[in-house]
Each structure stands twice: as structure tokens, then as C-alpha cells.
Tab-separated table of C-alpha atoms in Angstrom:
chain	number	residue	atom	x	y	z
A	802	UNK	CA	-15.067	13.203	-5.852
A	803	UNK	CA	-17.441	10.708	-7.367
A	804	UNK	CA	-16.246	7.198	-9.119
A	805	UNK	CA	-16.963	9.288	-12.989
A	806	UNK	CA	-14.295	11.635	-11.839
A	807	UNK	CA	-11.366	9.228	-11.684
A	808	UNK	CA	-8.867	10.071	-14.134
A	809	UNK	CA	-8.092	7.927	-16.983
A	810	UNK	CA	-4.740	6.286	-17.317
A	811	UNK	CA	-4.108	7.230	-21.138
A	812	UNK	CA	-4.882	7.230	-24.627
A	813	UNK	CA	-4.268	4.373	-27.038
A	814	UNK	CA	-2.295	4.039	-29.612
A	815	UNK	CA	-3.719	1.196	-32.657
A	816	UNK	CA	-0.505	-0.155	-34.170
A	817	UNK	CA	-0.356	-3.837	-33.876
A	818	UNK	CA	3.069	-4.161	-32.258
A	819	UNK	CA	2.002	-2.138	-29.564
A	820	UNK	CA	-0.730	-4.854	-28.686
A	821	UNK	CA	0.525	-5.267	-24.957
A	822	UNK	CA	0.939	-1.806	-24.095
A	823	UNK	CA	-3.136	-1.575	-24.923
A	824	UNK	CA	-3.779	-4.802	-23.439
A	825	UNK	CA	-2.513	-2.669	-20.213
A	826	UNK	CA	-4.434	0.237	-20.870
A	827	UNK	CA	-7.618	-1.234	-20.858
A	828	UNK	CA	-7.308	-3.680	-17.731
A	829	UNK	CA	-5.719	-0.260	-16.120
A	830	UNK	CA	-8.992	1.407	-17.259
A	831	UNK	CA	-11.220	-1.283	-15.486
A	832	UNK	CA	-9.244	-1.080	-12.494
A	833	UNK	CA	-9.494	2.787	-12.025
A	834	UNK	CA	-13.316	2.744	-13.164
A	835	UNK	CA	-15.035	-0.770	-12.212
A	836	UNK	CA	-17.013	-2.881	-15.255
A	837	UNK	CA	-17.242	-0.711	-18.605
A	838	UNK	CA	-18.968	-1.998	-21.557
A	839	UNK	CA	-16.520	-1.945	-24.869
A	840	UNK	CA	-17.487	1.713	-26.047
A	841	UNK	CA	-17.528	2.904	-22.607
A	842	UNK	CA	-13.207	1.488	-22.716
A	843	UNK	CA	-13.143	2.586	-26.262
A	844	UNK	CA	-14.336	6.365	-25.270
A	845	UNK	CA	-12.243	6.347	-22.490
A	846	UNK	CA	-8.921	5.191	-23.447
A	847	UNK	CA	-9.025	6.838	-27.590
A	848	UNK	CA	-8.640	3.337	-29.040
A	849	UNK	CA	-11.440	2.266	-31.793
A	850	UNK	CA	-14.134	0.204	-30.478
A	851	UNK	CA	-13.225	-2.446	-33.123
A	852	UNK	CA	-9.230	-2.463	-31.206
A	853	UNK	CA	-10.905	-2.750	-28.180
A	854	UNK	CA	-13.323	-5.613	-28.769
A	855	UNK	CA	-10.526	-7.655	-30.425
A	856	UNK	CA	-8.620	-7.074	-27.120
A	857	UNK	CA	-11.207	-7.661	-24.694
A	858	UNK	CA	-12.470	-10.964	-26.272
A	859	UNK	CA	-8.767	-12.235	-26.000
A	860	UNK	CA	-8.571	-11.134	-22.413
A	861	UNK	CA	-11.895	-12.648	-21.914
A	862	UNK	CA	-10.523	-15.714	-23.175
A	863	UNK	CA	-7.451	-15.441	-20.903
A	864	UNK	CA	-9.261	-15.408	-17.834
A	865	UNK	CA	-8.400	-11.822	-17.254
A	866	UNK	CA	-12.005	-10.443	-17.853
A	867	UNK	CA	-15.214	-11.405	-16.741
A	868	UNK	CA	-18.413	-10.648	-18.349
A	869	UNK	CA	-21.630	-8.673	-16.375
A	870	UNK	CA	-25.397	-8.612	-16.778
A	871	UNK	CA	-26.791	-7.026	-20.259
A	872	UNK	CA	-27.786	-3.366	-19.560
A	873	UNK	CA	-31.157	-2.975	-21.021
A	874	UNK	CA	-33.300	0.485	-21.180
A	875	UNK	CA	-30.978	1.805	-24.058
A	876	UNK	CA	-32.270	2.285	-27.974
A	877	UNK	CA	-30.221	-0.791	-29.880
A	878	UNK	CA	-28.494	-3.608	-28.285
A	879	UNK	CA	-28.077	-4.003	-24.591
A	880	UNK	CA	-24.358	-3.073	-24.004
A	881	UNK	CA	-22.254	-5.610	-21.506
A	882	UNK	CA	-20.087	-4.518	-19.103
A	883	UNK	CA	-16.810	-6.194	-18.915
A	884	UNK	CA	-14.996	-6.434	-15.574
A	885	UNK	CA	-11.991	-7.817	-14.361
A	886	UNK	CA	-11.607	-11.245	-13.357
A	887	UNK	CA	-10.250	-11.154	-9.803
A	888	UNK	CA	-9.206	-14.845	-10.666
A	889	UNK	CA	-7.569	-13.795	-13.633
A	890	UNK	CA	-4.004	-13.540	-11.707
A	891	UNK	CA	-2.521	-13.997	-7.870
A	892	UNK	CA	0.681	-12.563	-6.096
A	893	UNK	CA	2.019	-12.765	-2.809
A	894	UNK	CA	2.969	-10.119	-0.470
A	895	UNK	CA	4.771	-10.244	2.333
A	896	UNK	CA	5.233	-7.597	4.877
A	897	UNK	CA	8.353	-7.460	7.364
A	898	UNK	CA	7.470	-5.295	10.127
A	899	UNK	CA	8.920	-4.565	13.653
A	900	UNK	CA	7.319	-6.333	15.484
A	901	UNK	CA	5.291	-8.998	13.306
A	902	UNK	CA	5.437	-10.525	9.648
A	903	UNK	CA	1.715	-10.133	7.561
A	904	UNK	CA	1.796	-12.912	4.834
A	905	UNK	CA	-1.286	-12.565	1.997
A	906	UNK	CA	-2.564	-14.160	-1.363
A	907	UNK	CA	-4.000	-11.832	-3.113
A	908	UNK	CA	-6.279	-11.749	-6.418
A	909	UNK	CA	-6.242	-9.804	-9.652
A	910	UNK	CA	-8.239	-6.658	-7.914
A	911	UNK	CA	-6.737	-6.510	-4.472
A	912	UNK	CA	-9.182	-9.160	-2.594
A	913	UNK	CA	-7.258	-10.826	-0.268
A	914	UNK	CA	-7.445	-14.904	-0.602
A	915	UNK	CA	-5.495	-16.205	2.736
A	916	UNK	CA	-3.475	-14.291	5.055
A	917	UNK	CA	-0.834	-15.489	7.722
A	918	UNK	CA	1.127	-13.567	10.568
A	919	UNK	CA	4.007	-13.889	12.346
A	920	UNK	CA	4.719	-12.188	16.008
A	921	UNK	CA	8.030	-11.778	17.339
A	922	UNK	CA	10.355	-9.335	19.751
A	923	UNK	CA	12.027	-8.576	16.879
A	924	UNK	CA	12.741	-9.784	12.740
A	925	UNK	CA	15.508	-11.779	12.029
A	926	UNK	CA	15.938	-13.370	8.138
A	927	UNK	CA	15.920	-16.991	9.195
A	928	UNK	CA	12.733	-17.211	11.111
A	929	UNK	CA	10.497	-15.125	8.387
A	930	UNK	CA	12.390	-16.750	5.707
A	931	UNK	CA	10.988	-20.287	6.842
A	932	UNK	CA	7.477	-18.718	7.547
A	933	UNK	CA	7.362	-17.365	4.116
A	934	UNK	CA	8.186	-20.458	2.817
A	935	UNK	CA	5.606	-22.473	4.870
A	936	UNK	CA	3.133	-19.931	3.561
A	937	UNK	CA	3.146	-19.673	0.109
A	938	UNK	CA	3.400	-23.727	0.179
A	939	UNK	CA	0.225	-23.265	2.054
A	940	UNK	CA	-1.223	-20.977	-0.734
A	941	UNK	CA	-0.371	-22.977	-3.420
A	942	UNK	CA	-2.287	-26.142	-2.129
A	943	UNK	CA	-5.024	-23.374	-1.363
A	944	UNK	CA	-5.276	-22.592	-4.910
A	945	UNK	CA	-4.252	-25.901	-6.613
A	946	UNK	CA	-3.103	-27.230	-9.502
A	947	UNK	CA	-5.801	-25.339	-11.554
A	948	UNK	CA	-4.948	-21.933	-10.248
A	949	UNK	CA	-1.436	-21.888	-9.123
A	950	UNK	CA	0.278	-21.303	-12.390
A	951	UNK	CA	-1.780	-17.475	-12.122
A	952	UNK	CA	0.396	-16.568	-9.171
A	953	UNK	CA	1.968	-13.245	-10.744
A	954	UNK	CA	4.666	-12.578	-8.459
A	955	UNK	CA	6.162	-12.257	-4.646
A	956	UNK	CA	6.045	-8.447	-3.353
A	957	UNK	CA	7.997	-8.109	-0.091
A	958	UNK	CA	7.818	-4.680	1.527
A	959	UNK	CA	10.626	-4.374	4.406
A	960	UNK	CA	11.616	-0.972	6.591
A	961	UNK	CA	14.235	0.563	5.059
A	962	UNK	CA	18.019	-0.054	6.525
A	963	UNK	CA	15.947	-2.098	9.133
A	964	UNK	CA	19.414	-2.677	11.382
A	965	UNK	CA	20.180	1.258	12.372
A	966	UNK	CA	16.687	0.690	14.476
A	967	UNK	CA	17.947	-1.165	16.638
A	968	UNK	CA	18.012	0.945	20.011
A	969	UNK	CA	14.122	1.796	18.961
A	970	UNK	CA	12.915	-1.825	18.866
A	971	UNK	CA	15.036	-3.033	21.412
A	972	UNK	CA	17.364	-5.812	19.343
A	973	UNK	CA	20.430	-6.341	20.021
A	974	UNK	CA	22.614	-4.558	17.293
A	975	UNK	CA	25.004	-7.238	16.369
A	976	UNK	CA	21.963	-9.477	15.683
A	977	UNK	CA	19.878	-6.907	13.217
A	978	UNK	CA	23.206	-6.487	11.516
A	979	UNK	CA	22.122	-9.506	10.081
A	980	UNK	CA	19.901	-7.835	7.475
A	981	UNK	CA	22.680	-6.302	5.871
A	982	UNK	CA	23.867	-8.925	3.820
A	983	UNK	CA	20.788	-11.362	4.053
A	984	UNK	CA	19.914	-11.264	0.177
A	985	UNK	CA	15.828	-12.417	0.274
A	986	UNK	CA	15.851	-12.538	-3.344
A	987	UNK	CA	18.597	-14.874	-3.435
A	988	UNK	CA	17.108	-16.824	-0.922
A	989	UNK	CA	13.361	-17.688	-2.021
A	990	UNK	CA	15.406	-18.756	-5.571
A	991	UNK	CA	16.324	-21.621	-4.037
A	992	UNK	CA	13.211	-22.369	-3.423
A	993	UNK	CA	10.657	-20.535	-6.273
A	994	UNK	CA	10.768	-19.535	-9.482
A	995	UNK	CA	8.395	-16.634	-9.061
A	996	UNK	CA	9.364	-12.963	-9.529
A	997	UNK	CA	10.439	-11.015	-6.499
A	998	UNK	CA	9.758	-7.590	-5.926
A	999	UNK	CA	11.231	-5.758	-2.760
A	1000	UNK	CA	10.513	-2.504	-1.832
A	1001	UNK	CA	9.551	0.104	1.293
A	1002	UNK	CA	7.054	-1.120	3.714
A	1003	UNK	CA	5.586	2.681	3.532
A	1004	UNK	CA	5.928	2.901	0.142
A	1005	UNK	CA	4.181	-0.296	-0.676
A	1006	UNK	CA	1.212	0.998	1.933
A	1007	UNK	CA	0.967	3.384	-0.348
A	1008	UNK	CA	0.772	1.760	-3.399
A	1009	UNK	CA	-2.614	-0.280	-1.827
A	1010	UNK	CA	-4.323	3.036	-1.264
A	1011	UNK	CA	-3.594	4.271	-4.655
A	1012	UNK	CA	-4.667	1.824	-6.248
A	1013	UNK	CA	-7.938	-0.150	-4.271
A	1014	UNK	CA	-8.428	2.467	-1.589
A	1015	UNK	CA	-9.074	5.995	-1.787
A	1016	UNK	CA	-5.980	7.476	-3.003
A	1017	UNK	CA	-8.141	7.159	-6.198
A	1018	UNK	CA	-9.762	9.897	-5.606
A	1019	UNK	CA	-7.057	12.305	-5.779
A	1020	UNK	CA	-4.051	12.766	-8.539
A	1021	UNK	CA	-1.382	14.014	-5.839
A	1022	UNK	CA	-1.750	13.714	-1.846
A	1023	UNK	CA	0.770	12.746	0.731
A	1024	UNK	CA	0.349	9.447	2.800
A	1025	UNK	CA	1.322	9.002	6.043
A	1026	UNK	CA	1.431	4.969	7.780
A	1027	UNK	CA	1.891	4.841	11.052
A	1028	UNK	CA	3.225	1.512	12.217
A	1029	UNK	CA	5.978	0.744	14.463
A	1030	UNK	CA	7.728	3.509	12.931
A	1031	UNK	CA	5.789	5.966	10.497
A	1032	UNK	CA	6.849	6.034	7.453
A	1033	UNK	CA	5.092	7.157	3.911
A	1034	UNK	CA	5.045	7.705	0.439
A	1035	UNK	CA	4.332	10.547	-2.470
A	1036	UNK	CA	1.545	10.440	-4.883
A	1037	UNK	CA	1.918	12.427	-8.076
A	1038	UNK	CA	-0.275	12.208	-10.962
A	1039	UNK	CA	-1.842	9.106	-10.128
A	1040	UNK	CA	1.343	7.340	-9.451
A	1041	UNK	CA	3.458	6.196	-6.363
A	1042	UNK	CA	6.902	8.112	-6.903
A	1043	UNK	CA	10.009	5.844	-5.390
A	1044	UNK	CA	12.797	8.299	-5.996
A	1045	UNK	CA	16.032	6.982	-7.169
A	1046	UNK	CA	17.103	5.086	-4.648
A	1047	UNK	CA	13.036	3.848	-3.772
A	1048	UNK	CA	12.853	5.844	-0.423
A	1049	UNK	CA	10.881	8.765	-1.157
A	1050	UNK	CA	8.053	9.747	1.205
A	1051	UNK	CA	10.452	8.944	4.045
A	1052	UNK	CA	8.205	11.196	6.250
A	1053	UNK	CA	9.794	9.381	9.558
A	1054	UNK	CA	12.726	11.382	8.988
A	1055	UNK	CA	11.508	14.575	8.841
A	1056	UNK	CA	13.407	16.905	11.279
A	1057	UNK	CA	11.420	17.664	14.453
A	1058	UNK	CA	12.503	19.424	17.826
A	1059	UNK	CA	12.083	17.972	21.344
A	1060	UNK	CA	10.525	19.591	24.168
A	1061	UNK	CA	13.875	19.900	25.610
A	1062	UNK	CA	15.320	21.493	22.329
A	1063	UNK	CA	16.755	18.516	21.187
A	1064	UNK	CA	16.520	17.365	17.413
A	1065	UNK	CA	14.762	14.109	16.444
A	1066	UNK	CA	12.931	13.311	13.521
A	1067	UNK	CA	8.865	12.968	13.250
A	1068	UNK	CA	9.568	8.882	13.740
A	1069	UNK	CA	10.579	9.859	17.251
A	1070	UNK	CA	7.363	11.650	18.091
A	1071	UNK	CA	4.704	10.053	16.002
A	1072	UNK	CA	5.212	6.383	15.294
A	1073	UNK	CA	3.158	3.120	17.993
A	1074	UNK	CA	5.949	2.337	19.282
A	1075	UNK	CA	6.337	5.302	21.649
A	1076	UNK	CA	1.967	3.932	22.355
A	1077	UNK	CA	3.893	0.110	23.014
A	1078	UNK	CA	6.478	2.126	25.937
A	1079	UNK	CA	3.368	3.654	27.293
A	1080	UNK	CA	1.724	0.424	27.838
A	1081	UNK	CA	4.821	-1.360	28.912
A	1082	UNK	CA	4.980	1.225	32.026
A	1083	UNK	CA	1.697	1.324	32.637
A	1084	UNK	CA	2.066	-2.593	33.165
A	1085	UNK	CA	-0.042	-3.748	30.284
A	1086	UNK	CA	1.356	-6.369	27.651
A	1087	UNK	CA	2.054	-4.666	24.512
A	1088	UNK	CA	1.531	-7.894	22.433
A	1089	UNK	CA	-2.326	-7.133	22.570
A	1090	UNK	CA	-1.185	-4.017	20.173
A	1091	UNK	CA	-1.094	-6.764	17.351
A	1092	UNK	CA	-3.400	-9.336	18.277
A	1093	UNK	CA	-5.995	-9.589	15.690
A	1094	UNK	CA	-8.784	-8.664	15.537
A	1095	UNK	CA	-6.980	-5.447	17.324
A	1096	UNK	CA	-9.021	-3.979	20.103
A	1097	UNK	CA	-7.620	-1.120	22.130
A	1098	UNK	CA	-10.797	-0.032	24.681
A	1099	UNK	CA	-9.127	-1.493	26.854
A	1100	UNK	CA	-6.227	0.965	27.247
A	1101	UNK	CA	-8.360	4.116	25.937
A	1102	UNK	CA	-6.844	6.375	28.060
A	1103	UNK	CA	-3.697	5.867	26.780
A	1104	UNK	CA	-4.464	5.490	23.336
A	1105	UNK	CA	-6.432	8.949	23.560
A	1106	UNK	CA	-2.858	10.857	25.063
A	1107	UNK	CA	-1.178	9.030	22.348
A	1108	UNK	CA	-3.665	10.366	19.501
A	1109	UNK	CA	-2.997	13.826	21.331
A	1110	UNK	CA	0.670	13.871	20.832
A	1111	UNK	CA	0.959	12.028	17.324
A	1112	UNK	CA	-1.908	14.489	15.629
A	1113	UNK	CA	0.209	17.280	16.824
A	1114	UNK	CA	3.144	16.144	15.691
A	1115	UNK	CA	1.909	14.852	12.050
A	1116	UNK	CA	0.224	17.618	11.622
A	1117	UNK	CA	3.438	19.794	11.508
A	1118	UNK	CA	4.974	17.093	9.327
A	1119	UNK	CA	1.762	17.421	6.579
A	1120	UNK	CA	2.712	21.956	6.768
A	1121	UNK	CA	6.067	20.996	5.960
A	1122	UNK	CA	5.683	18.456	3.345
A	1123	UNK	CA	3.002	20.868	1.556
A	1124	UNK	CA	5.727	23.745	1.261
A	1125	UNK	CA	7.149	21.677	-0.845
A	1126	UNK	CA	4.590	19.710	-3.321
A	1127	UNK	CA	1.195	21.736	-3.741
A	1128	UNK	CA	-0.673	18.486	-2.602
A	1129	UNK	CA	-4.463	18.447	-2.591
A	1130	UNK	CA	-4.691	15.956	0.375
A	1131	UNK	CA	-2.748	14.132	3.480
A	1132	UNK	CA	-3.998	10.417	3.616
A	1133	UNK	CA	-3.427	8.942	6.711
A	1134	UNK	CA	-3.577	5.299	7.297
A	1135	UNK	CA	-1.842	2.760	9.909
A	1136	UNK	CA	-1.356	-0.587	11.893
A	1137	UNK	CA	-4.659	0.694	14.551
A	1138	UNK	CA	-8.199	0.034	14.151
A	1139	UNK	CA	-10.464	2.248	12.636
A	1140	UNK	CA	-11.899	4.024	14.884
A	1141	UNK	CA	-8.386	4.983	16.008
A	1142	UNK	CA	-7.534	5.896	12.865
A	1143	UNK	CA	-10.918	8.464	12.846
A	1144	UNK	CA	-10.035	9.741	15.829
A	1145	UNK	CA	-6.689	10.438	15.143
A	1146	UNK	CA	-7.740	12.019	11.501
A	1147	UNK	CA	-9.844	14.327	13.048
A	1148	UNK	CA	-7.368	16.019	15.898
A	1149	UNK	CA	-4.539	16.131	12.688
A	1150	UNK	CA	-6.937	17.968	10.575
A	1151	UNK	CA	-7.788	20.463	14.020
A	1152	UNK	CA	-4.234	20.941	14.748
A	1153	UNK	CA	-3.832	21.469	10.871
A	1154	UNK	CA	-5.940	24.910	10.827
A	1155	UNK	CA	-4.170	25.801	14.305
A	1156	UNK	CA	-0.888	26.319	12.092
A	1157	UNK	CA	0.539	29.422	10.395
A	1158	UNK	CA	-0.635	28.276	6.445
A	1159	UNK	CA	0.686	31.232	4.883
A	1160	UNK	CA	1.771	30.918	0.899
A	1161	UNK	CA	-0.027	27.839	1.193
A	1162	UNK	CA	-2.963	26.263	0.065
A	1163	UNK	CA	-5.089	23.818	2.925
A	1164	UNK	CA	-4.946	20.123	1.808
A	1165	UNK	CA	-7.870	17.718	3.035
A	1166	UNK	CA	-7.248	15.647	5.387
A	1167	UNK	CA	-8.859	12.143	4.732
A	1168	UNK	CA	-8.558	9.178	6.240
A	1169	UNK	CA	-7.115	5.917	4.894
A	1170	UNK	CA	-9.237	2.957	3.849
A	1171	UNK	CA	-6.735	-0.688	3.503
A	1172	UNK	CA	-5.509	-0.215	6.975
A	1173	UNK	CA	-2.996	-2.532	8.836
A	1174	UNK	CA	-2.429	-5.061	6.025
A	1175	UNK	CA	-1.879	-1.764	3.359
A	1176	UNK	CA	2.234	-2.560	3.624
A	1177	UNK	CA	1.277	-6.282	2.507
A	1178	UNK	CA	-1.328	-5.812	-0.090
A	1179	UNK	CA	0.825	-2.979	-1.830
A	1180	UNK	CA	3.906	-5.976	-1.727
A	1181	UNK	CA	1.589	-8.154	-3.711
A	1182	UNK	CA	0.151	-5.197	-5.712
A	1183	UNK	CA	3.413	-5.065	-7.532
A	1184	UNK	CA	4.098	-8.149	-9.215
A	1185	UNK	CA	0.571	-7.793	-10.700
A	1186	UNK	CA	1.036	-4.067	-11.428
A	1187	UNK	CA	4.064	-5.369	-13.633
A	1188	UNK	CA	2.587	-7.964	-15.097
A	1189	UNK	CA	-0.796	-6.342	-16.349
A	1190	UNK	CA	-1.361	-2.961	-15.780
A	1191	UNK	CA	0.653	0.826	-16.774
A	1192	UNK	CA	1.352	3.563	-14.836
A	1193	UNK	CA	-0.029	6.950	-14.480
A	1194	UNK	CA	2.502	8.325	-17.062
A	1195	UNK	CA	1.033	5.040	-20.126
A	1196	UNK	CA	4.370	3.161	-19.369
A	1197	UNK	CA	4.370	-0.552	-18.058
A	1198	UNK	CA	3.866	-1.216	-14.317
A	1199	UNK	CA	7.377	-1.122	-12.993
């Protein structure tokens, strides 16, 4: 699917009290479709050209949009493309994972500014609390006094009821139990003004390939990250759908059957940590799993039995998850490198046509393109999202 093919978020609508709602649709129309010139946005989202040039020189003048090169070769005047201004606004994401904390600035269109991490045997409030505080100190004298007032928002994207894991990641139980009355919202108010945003790690992966990577490409697909733990999220109609409780796309817990007959769920089977045991017995230190930049040649042989099992495994997750949304593709992302995630892509999509696809339709399987810092760049995708931008269905960014 080529970048013209990208659906367009909406049509317009010209009454003047309804200014912000196509302020939104035309940065969400330079987002999905890169610099446009005014009648290009005008064409696009049904507003007149006149609307759209009032709007565009005010978000010029906000910051918000940038202005390209003439394009000349056209009978009348050369048109300008307008783009947006990835200075125009910042957020912060943060990303609380298993095994290690991701902290990132971020600009208006996803580019990542500064980044910290965090390693640890296993999260506890207190500890990321005071390195997330640290940070976005640290980003605000990055920015300065010019710049730091465009800081949108914080996104934190956590595991969901993080303390029932605890047998899995090896924490002592009364310990995790912690989480279920730390309040993180509560707690960076004492310290920041800012908007915070909390939400599924998966989910928030999600959100980053939607909306920079190449979930663009495609109205409704499944995504699959595989981290610690996999996890995911559901596409539909160009929009990340949370469910009502903001847990949908909780692929990990999709019922799956042991080779002894037992049941356990697809986060038993297909998730790194069962690749960190298999290091850990074959005497190697599993910290080198998230040392960047991540290189796993070392350990090949392992990772390649891993890749073996997982592909076989997901791929029986991505039948069942198609029986019940008709989706046109099965993105698959994750903490690895790249050329693990290839490698694994490929023996999914093998094991895929193996199946027994009856009454349904073949999704493609394609590979992810944000990779390990997805969960934190969809965290800081959401401040912005609700600060600037509408969803697929023309309402504002939730």
C-alpha cells in the first residue's frame, strides 16, 4: 500500500465554533500523509481552501506548522507544502517494563529527543518514581526555557495488574503487591503540573505503530509485542481500541495447551522471558538481553530454538484472534533486534499457512517497524494525540 493510499481521518465541518475540532483535522491530515500544500488539506479533509488557509497560517504562527520548498513545474503559482513542526509540541513517555524502565522526550511527529533506561531484577514504584523524576528534570534543561513550556504531556505505559506476575519474574509477592495501591498520578503531582496519561504497555506499543510506523498502512490488523511478557493491542478503522476497562488486545492471555495437556495462556509459551530461563541454564547472563545496543549472535543457537517455539505458538494465537475480527494483517513487533524480529516474522507467517484456515480469510503477516522503545513512544504519543490531533472516528484524541 503506497503513502496516497492512507486513509483520511475525516471531513470538515466550516462553522466557526467548531474551529478546534478542524484545527485537529488538518494536523491529523499531515500526520497520516506527510507535507500537503493548502488545496491538497482542503481536498482531502472537505473544508474550503479559504477555512483551511485561515487555519494553517494560525498554526503556522503557533509553531505547529512548518513551511517547505515552493513546488514549481505547475501552470499558476508554485503551491507550498505545509508540514508539521516536530518542534511544535513535546511529551514524555515512560515505559515500566519487567525487567527495565525506557524513559523518552519525544517531538510533535514521534522523533525521539533524549532517552534514558533503567535495569533492574524487578520494578518497584520508589526506584522508577525517582528515575522518572531525575529524567524529565534532565529533559527540561535539555530543552530550556524556550522550549519547555511545549511539553504536551507525561504518557506512562505499565503491564497490566503488574503484581499477579510475580512467580514469572521472580519477585517476591509481598513486594510487587506494592503496585496495588502506588497511585503514579498522584505521585508526579507533587512534583509536575503536566498531564498524565497511564495506560497498557502493549496497548501503547501499539499506538506507536499506528500512528509513525506501519500500522498506517492498514485500517484493521492485530499487533502482537513481545517483551517480557507478550502482550498486544486491536486496530480498527484506523484507531487503537482500549475496551472498557483499557485492556483489549490482551493476546498474552489467550488460552493455550501444554505439551503435557495442561492449560496456560500464549504468555506462557511465547513471551522472552521463557529466551532469559534458557540463557540462565545455559550459564549465560541474561542482562545482555537488554543491554543496548542489543546484540544476540552471541547466543544464536538459542535464540533460533526460541524463534522455533514462539512462531509456532503466535501463530495459533493470530488463527484464533482472526475468527473473531476479519483482520487484514498480524503486526508483529518486540523488545529484540531486527533481524530477530525478521526471522521470527517469517517462521509465524510459515507456520500460519501450516494451519487449518477454513471460513477464514489469510491476513499478512508484516513485520513491525518502532521496535523495543514502541511501549515508550506510544506513552508519549498520547498526551500529544490529546492535545492536537482526532481519532479515526473525527472525535478528539482521547
Amino acid at each position: 500500500m503506497s503513502d496516497t493510499d492512507v486513509r483520511d481521518p475525516g471531513v470538515g465541518r466550516n462553522q466557526r465554533t467548531l474551529r478546534d475540532h478542524n484545527e485537529r483535522l488538518i494536523l491529523t491530515t499531515l500526520l497520516r500523509n506527510g507535507a500537503c500544500a493548502g488545496s491538497d488539506v482542503a481536498r482531502r479533509t472537505g473544508l474550503s481552501p479559504q477555512t483551511v488557509s485561515v487555519i494553517m497560517r494560525g498554526l503556522e504562527q503557533d509553531g505547529l506548522l512548518s513551511r517547505g520548498d515552493p513546488q514549481r513545474g505547475r501552470v499558476g503559482k508554485p503551491s507550498i507544502p505545509m508540514d508539521l513542526s516536530p518542534d511544535g509540541a513535546y511529551a514524555v513517555g515512560l515505559k515500566i517494563g519487567r525487567r527495565s524502565a525506557d524513559l523518552v522526550l519525544t517531538d510533535m511527529i514521534g522523533g525521539i529527543k533524549a532517552e534514558r533506561n533503567l535495569t533492574y531484577r524487578y520494578p518497584m514504584p520508589e526506584p522508577i518514581l525517582m528515575f522518572f523524576q531525575t529524567g524529565l528534570a534532565a529533559f527540561g534543561d535539555l530543552l530550556g526555557a524556550a522550549f519547555v513550556g511545549r511539553i504536551a504531556g507525561i504518557g506512562i505505559a505499565k503491564p497490566y495488574e503488574i503484581w499477579n506476575w510475580h512467580d514469572t519474574i521472580g519477585a517476591p509477592a509481598d513486594e510487587l503487591a506494592a503496585w496495588k495501591t502506588f497511585d503514579f498520578v498522584a505521585a508526579i503531582a507533587d512534583f509536575s503540573a503536566l498531564p498524565v496519561f497511564v495506560e497498557n504497555d502493549a496497548t501503547a506499543a501499539s499506538r506507536a505503530e499506528q500512528i509513525y510506523g506501519v500500522g498506517r498502512n492498514w485500517r484493521d490488523y492485530a499487533y502482537f509485542f513481545v517483551g517480557s511478557f507478550i502482550g498486544g493491542g486491536v486496530i480498527l478503522n484506523h484507531s487503537v481500541f482500549e475496551g472498557p476497562t483499557g485492556n483489549a488486545g490482551a493476546f498474552g492471555s489467550l488460552p493455550m495447551r501444554s505439551s503435557d495437556g495442561r492449560d496456560i495462556q500464549l504468555i506462557d509459551t511465547a513471551s522472552l522471558h521463557l529466551l532469559e530461563s534458557a540463557l540462565v541454564r545455559a550459564g549465560h547472563d541474561p542482562k545482555v538481553m537488554w543491554t543496548q545496543p542489543q546484540d544476540w549472535r552471541a547466543f544464536d543457537d538459542i535464540v533460533a530454538a526460541w524463534i522455533d517455539a514462539a512462531a509456532e505458538q503466535i501463530a495459533l494465537a493470530s488463527l484464533m484472534v482472526c475468527a473473531v475480527i476479519d483482520f487484514e494483517a498480524i503486526v508483529i513487533d518486540g523488545g529484540f533486534p531486527d533481524d530477530v524480529r525478521d526471522r521470527l516474522v517469517a517462521r509465524i507467517a510459515i507456520n500460519l499457512q501450516k494451519l487449518d484456515m477454513r471460513g477464514l480469510q489469510a491476513p499478512a503477516v508484516v513485520a513491525g517497524s518502532i521496535g523495543p522503545n514502541a511501549r515508550a513512544l506510544g506513552a508519549a504519543a498520547t498526551p500529544i494525540l490529546s492535545q492536537f490531533f482526532l481519532n479515526s472516528h473525527g472525535e478528539q484524541g482521547a
